[in-house]
XYZ file of C-alpha atoms in Angstrom:
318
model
C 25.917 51.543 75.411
C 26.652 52.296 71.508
C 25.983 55.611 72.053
C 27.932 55.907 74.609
C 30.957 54.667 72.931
C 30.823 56.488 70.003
C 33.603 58.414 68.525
C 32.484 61.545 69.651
C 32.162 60.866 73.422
C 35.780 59.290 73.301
C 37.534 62.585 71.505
C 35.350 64.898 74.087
C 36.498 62.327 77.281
C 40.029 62.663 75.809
C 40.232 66.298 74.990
C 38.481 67.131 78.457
C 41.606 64.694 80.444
C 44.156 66.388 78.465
C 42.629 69.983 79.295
C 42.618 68.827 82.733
C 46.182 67.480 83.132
C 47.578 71.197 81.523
C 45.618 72.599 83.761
C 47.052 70.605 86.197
C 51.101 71.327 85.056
C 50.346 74.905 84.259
C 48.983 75.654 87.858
C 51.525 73.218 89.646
C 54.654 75.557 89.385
C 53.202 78.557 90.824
C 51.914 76.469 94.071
C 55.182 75.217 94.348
C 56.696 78.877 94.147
C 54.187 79.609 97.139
C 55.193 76.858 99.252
C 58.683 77.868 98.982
C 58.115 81.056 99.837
C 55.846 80.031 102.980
C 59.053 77.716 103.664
C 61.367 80.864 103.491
C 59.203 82.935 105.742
C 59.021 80.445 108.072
C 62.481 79.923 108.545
C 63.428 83.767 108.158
C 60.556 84.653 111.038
C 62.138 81.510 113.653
C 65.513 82.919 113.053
C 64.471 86.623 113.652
C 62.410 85.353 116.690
C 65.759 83.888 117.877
C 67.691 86.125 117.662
C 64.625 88.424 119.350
C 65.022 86.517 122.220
C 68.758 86.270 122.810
C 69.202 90.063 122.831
C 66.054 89.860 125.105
C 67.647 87.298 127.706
C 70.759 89.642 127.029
C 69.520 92.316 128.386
C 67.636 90.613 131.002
C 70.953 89.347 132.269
C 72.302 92.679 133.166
C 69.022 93.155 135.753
C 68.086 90.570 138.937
C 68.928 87.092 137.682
C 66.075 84.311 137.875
C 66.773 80.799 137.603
C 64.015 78.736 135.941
C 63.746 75.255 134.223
C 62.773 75.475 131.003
C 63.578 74.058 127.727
C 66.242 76.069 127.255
C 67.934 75.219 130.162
C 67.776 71.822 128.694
C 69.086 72.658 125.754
C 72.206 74.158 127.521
C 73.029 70.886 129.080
C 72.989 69.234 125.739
C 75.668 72.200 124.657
C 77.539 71.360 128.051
C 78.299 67.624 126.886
C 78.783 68.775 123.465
C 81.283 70.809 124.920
C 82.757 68.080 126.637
C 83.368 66.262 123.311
C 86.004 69.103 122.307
C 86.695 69.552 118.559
C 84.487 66.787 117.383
C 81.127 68.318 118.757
C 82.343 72.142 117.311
C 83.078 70.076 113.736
C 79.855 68.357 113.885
C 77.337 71.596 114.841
C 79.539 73.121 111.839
C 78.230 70.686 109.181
C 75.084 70.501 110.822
C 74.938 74.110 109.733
C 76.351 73.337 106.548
C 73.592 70.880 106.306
C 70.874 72.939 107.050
C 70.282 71.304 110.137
C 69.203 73.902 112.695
C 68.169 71.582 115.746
C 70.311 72.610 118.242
C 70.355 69.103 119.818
C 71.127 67.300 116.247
C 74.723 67.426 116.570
C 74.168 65.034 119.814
C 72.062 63.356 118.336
C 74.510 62.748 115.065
C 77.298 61.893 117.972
C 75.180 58.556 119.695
C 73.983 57.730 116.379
C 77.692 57.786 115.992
C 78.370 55.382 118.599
C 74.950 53.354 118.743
C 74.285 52.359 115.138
C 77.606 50.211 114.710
C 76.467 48.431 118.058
C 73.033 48.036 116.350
C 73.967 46.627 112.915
C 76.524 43.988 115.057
C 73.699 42.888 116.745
C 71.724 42.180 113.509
C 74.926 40.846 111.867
C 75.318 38.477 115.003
C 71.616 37.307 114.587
C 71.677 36.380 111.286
C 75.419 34.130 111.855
C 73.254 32.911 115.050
C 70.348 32.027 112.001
C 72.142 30.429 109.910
C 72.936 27.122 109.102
C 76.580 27.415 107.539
C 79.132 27.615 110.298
C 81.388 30.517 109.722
C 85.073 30.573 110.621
C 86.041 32.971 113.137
C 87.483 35.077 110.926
C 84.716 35.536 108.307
C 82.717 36.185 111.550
C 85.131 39.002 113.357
C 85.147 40.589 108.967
C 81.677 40.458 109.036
C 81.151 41.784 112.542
C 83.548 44.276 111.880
C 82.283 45.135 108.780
C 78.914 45.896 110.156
C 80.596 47.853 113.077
C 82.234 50.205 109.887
C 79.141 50.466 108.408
C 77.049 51.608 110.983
C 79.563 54.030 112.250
C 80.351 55.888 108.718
C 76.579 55.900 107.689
C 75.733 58.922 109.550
C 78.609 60.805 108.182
C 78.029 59.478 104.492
C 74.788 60.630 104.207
C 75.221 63.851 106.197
C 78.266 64.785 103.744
C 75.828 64.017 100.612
C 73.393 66.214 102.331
C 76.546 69.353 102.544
C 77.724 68.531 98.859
C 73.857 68.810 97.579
C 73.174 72.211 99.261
C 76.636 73.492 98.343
C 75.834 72.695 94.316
C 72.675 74.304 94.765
C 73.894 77.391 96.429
C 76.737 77.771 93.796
C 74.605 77.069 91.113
C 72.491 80.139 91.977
C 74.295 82.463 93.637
C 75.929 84.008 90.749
C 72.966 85.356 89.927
C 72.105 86.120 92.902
C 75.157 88.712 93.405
C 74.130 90.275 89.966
C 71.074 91.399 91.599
C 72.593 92.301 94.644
C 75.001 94.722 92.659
C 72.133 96.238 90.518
C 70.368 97.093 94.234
C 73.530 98.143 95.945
C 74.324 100.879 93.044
C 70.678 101.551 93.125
C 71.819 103.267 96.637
C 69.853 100.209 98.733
C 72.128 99.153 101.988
C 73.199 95.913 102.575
C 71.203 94.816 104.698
C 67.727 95.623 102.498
C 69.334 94.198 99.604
C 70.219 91.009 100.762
C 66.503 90.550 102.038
C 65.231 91.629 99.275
C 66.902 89.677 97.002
C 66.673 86.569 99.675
C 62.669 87.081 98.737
C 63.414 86.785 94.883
C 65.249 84.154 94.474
C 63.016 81.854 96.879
C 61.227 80.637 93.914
C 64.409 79.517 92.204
C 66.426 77.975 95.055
C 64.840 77.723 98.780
C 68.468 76.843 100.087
C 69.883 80.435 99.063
C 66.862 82.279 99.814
C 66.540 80.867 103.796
C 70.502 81.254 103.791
C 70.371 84.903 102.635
C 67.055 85.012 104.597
C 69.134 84.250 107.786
C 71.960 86.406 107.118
C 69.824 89.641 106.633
C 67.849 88.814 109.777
C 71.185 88.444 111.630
C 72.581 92.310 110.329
C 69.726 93.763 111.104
C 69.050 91.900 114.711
C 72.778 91.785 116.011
C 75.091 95.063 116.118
C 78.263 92.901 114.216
C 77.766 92.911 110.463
C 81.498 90.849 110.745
C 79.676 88.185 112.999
C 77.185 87.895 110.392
C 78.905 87.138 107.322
C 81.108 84.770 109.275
C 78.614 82.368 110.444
C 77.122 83.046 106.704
C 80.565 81.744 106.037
C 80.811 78.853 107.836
C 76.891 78.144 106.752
C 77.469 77.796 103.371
C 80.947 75.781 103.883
C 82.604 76.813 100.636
C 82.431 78.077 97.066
C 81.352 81.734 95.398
C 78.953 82.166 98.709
C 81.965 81.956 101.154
C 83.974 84.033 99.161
C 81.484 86.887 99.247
C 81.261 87.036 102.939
C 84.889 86.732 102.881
C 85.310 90.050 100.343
C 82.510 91.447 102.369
C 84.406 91.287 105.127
C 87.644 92.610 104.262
C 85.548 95.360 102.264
C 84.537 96.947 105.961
C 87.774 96.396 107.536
C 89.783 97.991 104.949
C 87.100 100.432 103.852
C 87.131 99.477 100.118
C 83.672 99.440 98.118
C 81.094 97.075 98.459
C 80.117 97.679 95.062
C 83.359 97.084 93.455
C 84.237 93.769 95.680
C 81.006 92.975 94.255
C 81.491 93.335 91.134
C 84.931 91.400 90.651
C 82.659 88.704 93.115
C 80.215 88.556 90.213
C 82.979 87.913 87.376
C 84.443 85.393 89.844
C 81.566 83.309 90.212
C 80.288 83.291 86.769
C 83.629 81.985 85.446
C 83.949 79.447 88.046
C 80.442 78.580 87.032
C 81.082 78.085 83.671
C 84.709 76.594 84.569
C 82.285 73.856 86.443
C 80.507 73.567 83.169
C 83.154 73.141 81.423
C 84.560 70.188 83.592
C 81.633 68.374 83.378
C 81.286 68.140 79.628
C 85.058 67.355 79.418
C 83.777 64.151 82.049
C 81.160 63.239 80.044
C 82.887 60.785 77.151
C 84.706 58.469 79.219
C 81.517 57.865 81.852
C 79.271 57.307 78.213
C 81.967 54.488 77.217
C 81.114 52.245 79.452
C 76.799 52.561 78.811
C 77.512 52.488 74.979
C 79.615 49.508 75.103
C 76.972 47.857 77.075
C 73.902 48.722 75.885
C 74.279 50.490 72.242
C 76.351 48.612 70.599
C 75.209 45.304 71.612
C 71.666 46.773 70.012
C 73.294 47.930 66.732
C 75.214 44.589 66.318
C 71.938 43.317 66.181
C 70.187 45.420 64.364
C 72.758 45.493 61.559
C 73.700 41.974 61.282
C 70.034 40.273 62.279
C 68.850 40.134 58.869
C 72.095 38.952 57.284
C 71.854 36.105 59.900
C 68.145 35.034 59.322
C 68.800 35.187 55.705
C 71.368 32.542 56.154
C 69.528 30.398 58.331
C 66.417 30.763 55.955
C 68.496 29.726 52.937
C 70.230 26.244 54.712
């Protein structure tokens, strides 16, 4: 049992776990980088298979129609009553989108949610006044039932607008980059289409919302005949910020027959500046939201620290 406990056993034990937990973080990163790129593929191949099939049913249309039930078909009647909901189904599929929600049937789903949580979280609320043993005015009881109707009906939007604002940083975080490399490919004489694939594939590792973004938008110009269709539902994908103003100089690049390059480039300044303007606005935020930690929890610690002796001193000398 000495023996094994000696000194030497311990250092080898120790020096083998560290070994073994580098190995560990040095290998970590690049299966990560795989998995989003398996991710990206995945989502780049359903869109292209998509889009596969809607020319195919396209086309099929022109020929003897056959009517069969299917899930599709299914899927239409869920865009029927979405239809039937008017502006409020279009807004919700749009920031589904922005989202990264691709389900067709999620914006329905986001609409009862809508309508069925509030009813829920009443019937909890009313449970628990049923529970308890204070009587509650009828007031505090309508607040509270209320309250819980409120709740349940702006969750769904809360946490599907944090879901939008997270994907948006991300995207503008990266995409400045991004649109250097698409500028170095597109004066390299590479179209549009090949260089917003390829760079789709390269920056995968760095941000797997951009990559299945551009991932979708090269599949869609290559698939579908409009290269303005494409960049507009790019557009309304990415909801705002340097990516929406790309597809938006993109745009007006083919209709007025400017240079891609060139819209590029002043797209590149653009972004990098409103990058570092975002920097910039952050640091400026950063002393008033430390006030309120320091005051708390620094200075209460330094108080202490400076005037503890002083104090035991005097209570050792009474």
């Amino acid at each position: 049992m000495e023996e094994l406990l000696s000194t030497t056993n311990i250092v080898t034990f120790v020096l083998s776990l560290l070994a073994a937990v580098s190995f560990i973080a040095f290998t970590l990163p690049f299966l990560n980088r795989e998995q989003k790129k398996e991710r990206f593929r995945s989502v780049i191949e359903k869109k292209r298979k998509a889009l596969f099939e809607q020319s195919k049913e396209q086309m099929g249309a022109r020929g003897k129609a056959v009517q069969q039930t299917s899930a599709r078909d299914t899927l239409a009647t869920f865009f029927k009553v979405q239809n039937l909901l008017g502006e409020m189904g279009d807004k919700v599929r749009i920031q589904m989108l922005q989202a990264g929600i691709r389900n067709p049937t999620a914006p329905l789903k986001f609409i009862i949610a809508r309508f069925v949580l509030p009813t829920v979280l009443m019937g909890i609320a009313m449970l628990f006044i049923a529970k308890g043993d204070k009587e509650l005015s009828n007031t505090m009881t309508l607040a509270i039932l209320g309250g819980s109707a409120f709740f349940g009906y702006k969750l769904p939007g809360l946490m599907l607008k944090n879901q939008i604002q997270k994907r948006m940083q991300e995207i503008n975080l990266n995409f400045p980059d991004a649109l250097d490399m698409m500028l170095i490919c597109v004066q390299g004489g590479i179209g549009l289409e090949q260089t917003v694939h390829r760079i789709a594939e390269e920056v995968a590792e760095n941000s797997e919302t951009l990559a299945e973004e551009l991932g979708i938008l090269s599949a869609e110009m290559a698939m579908l005949n409009d290269r303005r269709a494409a960049l507009q539902d790019f557009a309304k994908r990415v909801g705002s910020g340097a990516a929406r103003s790309f597809a938006t100089a993109l745009i007006q690049a083919e209709q007025y027959g400017t240079s891609v390059s060139q819209a590029m480039r002043v797209m590149a300044d653009e972004s990098r500046e409103m990058r570092m303007a975002t920097a910039e606005q952050k640091a400026a935020s950063l002393p008033p939201k430390l006030t309120v930690p320091m005051i708390a929890f620094f200075l209460p610690v330094l108080f202490i620290i400076i005037l503890g002796p002083t104090i035991l001193k005097f209570l050792a000398s009474r």
